[in-house]
C-alpha positions as protocol buffer text, in pm:
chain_id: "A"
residue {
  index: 1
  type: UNK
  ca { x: 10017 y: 8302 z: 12345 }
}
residue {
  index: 2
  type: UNK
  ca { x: 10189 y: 7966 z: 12371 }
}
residue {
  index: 3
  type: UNK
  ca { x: 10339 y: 8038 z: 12641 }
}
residue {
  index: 4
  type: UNK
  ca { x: 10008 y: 8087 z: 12821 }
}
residue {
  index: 5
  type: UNK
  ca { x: 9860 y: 7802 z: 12662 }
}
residue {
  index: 6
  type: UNK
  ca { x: 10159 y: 7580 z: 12835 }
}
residue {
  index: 7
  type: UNK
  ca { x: 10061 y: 7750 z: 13154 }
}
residue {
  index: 8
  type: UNK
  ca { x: 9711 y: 7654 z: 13159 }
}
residue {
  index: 9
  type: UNK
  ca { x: 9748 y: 7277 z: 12989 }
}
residue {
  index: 10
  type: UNK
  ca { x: 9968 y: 7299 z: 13360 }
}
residue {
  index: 11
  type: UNK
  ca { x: 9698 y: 7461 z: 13524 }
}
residue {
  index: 12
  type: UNK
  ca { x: 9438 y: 7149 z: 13412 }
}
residue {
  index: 13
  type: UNK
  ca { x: 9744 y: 6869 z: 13526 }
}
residue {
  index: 14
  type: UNK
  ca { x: 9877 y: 6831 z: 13117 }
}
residue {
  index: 15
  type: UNK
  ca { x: 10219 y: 6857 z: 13238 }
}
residue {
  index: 16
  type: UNK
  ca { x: 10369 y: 6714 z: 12976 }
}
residue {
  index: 17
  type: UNK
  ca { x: 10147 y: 6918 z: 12705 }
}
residue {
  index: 18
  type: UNK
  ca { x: 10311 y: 7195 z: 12898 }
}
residue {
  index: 19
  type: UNK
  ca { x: 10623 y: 7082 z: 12843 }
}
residue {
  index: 20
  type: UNK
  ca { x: 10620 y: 6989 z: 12460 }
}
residue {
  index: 21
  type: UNK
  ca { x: 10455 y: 7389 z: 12402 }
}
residue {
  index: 22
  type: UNK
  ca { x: 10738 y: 7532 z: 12567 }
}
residue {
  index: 23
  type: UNK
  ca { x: 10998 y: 7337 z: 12322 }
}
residue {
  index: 24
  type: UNK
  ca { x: 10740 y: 7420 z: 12050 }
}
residue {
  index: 25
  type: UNK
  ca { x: 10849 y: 7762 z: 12131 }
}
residue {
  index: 26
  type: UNK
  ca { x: 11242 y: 7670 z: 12096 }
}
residue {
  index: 27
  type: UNK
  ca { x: 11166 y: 7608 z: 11746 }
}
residue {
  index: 28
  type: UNK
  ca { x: 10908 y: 7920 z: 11701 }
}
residue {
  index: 29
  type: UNK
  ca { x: 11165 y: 8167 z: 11889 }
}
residue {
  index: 30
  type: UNK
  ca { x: 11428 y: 8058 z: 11586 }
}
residue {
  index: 31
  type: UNK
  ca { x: 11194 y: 8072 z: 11260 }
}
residue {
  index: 32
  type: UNK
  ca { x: 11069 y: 8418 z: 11349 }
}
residue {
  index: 33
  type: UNK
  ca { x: 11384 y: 8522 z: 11383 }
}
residue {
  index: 34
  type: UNK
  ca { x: 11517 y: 8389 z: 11044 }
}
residue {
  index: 35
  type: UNK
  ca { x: 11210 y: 8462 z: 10861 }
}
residue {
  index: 36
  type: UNK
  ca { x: 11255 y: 8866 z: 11032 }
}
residue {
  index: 37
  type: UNK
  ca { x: 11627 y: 8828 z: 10856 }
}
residue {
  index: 38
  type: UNK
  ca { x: 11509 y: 8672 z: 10549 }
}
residue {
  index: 39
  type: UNK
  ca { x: 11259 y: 8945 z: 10447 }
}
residue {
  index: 40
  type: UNK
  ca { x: 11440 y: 9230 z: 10576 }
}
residue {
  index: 41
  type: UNK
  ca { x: 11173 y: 9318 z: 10864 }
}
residue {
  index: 42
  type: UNK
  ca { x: 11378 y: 9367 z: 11135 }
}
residue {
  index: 43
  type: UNK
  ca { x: 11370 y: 9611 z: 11399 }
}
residue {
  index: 44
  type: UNK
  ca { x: 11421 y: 9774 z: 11676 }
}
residue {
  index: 45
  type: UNK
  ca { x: 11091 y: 9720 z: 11813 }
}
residue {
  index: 46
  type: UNK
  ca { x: 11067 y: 9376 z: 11659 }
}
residue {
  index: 47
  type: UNK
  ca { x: 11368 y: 9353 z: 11906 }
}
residue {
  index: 48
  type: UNK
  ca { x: 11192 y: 9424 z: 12231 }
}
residue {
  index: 49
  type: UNK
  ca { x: 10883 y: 9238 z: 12104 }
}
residue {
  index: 50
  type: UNK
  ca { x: 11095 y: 8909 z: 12095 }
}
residue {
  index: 51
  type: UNK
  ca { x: 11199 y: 8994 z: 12411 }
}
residue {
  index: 52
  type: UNK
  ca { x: 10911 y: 9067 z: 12599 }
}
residue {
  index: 53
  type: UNK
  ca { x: 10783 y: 8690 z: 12391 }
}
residue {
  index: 54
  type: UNK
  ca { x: 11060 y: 8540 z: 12527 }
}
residue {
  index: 55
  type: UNK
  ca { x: 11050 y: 8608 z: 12856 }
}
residue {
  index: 56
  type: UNK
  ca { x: 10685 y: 8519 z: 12868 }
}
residue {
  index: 57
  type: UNK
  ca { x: 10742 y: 8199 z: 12709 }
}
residue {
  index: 58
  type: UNK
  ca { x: 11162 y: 8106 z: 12814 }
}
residue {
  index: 59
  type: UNK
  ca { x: 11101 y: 8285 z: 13212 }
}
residue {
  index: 60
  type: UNK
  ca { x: 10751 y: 8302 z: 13300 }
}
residue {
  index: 61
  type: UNK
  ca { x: 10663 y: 7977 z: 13196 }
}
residue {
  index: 62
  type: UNK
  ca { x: 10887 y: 7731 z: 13267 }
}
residue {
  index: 63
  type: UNK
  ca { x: 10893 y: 7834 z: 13613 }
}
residue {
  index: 64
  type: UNK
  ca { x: 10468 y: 7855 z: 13629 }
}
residue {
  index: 65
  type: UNK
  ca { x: 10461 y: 7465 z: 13526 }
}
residue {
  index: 66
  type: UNK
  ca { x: 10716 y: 7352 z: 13775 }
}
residue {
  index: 67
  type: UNK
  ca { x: 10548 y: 7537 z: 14013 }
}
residue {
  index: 68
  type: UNK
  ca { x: 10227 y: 7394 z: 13903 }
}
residue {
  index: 69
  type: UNK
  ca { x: 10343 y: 7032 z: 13899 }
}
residue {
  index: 70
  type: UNK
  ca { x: 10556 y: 7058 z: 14239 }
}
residue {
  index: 71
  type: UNK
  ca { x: 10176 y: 7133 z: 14324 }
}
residue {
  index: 72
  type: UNK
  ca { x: 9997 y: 6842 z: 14210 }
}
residue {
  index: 73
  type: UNK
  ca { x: 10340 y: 6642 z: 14256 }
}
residue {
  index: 74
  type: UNK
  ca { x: 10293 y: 6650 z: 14641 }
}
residue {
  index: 75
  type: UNK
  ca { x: 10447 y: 6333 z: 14705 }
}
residue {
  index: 76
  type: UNK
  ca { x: 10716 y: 6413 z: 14429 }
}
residue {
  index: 77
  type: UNK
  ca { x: 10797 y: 6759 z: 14569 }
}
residue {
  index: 78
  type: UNK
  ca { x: 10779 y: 6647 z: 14942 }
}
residue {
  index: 79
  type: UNK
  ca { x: 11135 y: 6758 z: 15049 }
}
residue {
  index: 80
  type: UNK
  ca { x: 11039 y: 7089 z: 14958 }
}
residue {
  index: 81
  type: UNK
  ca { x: 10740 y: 7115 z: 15145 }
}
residue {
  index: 82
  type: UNK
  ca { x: 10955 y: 7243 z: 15451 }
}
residue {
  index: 83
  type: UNK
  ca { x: 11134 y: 7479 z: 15245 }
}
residue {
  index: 84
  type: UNK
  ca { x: 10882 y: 7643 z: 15004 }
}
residue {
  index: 85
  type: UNK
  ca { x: 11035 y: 7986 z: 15055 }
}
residue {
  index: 86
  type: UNK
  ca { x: 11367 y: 7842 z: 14860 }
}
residue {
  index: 87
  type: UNK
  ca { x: 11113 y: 7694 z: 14560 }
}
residue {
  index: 88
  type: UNK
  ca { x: 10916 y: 8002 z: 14517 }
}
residue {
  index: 89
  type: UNK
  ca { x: 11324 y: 8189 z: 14550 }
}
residue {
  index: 90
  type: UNK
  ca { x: 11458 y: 7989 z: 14312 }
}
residue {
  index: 91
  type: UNK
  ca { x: 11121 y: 8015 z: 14033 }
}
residue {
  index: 92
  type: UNK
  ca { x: 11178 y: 8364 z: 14105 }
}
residue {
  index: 93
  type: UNK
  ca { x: 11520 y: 8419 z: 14021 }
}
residue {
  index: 94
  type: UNK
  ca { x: 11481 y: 8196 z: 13723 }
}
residue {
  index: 95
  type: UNK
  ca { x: 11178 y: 8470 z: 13605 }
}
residue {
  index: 96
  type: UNK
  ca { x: 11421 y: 8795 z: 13702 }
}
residue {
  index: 97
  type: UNK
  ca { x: 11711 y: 8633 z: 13574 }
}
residue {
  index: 98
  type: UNK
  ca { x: 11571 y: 8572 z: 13233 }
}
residue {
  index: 99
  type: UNK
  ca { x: 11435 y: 8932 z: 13223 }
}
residue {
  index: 100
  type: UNK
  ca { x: 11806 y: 9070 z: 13295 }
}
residue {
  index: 101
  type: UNK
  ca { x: 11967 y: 8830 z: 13022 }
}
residue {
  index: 102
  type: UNK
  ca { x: 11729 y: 8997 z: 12789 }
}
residue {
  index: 103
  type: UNK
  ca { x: 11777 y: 9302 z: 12843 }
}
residue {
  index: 104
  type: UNK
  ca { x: 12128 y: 9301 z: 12876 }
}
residue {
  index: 105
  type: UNK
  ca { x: 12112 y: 9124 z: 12518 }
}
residue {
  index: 106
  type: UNK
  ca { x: 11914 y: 9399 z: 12391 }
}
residue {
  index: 107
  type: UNK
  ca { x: 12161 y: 9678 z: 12482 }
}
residue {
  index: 108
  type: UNK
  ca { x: 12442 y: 9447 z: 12335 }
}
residue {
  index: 109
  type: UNK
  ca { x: 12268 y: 9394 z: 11996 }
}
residue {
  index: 110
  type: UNK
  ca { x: 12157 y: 9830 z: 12022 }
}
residue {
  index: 111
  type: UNK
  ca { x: 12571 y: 9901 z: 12006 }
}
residue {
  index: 112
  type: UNK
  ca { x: 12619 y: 9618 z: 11778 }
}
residue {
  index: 113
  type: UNK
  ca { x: 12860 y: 9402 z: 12098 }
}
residue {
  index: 114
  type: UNK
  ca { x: 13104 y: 9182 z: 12006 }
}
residue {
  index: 115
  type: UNK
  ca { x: 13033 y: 8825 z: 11824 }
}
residue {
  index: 116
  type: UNK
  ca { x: 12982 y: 8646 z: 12146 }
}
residue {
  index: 117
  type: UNK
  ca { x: 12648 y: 8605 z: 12382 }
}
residue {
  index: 118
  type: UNK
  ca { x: 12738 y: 8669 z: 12752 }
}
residue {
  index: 119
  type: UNK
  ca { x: 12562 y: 8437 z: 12978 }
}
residue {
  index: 120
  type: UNK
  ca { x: 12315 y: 8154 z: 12905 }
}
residue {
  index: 121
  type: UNK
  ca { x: 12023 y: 8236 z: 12628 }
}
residue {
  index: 122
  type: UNK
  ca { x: 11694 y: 8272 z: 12793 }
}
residue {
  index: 123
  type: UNK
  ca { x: 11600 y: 8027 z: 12513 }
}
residue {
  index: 124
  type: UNK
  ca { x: 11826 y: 7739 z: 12585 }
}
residue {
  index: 125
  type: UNK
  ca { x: 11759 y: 7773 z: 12988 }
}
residue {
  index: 126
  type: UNK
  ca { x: 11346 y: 7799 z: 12960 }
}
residue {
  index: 127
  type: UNK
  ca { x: 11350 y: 7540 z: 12661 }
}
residue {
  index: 128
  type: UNK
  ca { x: 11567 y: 7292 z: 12828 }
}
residue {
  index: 129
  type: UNK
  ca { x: 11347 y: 7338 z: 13161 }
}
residue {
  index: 130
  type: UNK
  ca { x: 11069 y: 7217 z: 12914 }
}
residue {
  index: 131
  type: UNK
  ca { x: 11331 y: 6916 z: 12840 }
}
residue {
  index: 132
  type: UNK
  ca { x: 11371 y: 6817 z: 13140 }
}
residue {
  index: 133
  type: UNK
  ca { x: 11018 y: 6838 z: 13238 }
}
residue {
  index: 134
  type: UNK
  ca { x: 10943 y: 6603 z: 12901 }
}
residue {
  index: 135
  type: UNK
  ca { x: 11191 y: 6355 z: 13043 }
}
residue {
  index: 136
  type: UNK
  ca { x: 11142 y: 6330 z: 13401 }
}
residue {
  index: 137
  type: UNK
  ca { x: 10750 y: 6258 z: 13345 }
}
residue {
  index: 138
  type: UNK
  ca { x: 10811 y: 5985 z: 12995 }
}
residue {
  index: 139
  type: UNK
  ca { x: 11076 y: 5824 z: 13201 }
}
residue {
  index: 140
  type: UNK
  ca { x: 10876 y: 5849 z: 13591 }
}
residue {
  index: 141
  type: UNK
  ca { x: 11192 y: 5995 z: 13689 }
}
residue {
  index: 142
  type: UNK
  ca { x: 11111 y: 6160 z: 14030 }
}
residue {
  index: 143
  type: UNK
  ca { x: 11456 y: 6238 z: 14083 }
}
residue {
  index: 144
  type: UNK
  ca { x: 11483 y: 6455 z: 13832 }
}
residue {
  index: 145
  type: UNK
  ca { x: 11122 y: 6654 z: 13873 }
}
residue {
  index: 146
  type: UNK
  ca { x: 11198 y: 6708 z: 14227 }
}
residue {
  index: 147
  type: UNK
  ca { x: 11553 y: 6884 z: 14144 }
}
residue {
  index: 148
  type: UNK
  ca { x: 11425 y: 7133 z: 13858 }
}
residue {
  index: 149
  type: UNK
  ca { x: 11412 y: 7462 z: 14106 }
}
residue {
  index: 150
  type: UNK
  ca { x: 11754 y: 7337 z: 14127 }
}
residue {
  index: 151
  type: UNK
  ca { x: 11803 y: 7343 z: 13743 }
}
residue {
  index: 152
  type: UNK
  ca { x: 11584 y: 7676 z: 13757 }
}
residue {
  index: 153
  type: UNK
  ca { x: 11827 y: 7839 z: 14013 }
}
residue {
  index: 154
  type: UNK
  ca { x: 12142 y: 7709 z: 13787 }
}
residue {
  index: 155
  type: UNK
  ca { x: 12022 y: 7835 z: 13481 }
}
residue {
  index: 156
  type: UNK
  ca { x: 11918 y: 8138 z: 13669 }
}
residue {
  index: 157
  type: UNK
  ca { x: 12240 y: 8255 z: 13727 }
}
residue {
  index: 158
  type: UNK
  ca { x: 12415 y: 8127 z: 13450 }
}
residue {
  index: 159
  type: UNK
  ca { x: 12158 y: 8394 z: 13216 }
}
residue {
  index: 160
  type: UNK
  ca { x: 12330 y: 8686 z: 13424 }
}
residue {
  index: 161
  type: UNK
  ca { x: 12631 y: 8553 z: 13422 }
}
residue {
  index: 162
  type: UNK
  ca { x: 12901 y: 8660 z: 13203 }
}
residue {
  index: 163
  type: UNK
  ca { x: 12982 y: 8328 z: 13071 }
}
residue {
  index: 164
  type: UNK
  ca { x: 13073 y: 8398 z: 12711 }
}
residue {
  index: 165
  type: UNK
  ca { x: 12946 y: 8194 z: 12445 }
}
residue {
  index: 166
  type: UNK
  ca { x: 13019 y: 8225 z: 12071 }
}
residue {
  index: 167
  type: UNK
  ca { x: 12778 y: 8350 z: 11820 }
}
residue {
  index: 168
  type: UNK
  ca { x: 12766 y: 8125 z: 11516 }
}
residue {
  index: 169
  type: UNK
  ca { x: 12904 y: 8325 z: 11221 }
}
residue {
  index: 170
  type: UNK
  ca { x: 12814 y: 8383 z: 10900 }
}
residue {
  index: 171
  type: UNK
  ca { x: 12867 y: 8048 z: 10666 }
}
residue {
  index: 172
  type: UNK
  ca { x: 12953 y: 8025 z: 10292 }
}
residue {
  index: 173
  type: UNK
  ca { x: 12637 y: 7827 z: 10208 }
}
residue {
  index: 174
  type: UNK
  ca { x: 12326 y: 8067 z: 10254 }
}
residue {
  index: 175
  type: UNK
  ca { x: 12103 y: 7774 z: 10321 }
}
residue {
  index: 176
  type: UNK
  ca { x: 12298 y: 7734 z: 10649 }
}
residue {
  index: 177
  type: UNK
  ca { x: 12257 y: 8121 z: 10746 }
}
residue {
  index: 178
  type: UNK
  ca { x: 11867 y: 8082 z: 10792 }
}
């Protein structure tokens, strides 16, 4: 539902409304996760649930506001104008790409894979998107907002990558497990 709510506060020109929902969701994605752990509710179908959340929120979105503001960002967005086919490409990929990482995460976590994540979390690409959003528009970097299909395309293909990046491990304190 956040994740639709970022959309629309894009949809009505709150860009940066947008942007702080979709971090919001960074912090969301990891307490319902924890609390799941915590109270011993965890599941298979809790699984694809997350999933499905995530790539709402971590694939969908990101890519509907910087669609959105390329947009109302005419002036912003201008080199782009000749070459919409490679924005809408690269929002696209970003979308598939995030619904590959999850699913390949899902079959790794079904046959309990090894301690390591292959390829970039949906959550650090679509929440870092939101990042970069948040700081292009505080700082009136145009610079940066005209090169996030870039960043889209990047963290595209770093999610199906096979990049592999350590899980963090158990610790001794259980404070720092949650």
């Amino acid at each position: 539902v956040i994740g639709l709510m970022s959309m629309v506060a894009a949809a009505e020109g709150r860009f940066e409304a947008a942007g702080w929902l979709i971090v919001l969701c960074v912090l969301l994605d990891k307490l319902d996760g924890t609390f799941a752990r915590l109270l011993g509710a965890t599941s298979k179908f809790g699984t694809q649930l997350d999933s499905l959340a995530d790539l709402v929120v971590f694939g969908v979105a990101p890519a509907g506001v910087v669609l959105l503001l390329a947009r109302a960002e005419v002036d912003v967005f201008a080199p782009w104008q000749s070459w919409q086919w490679a924005l809408y490409a690269c929002l696209a990929l970003f979308v598939v790409a995030s619904s590959l990482r999850l699913a390949k995460f899902n079959v790794l976590t079904d046959t309990d894979g090894p301690a390591m994540f292959y390829g970039l979390p949906t959550t650090v690409g679509g929440g870092t998107i939101g990042l970069l959003i948040l700081v292009g528009l505080e700082h009136d970097f145009e610079g940066l907002l005209r090169t996030l299909p870039f960043f889209c395309l990047l963290f595209g293909l770093m999610m199906v990558s096979n990049l592999p990046l350590p899980k963090i491990g158990k610790r001794e304190s259980k404070a720092a497990n949650i």
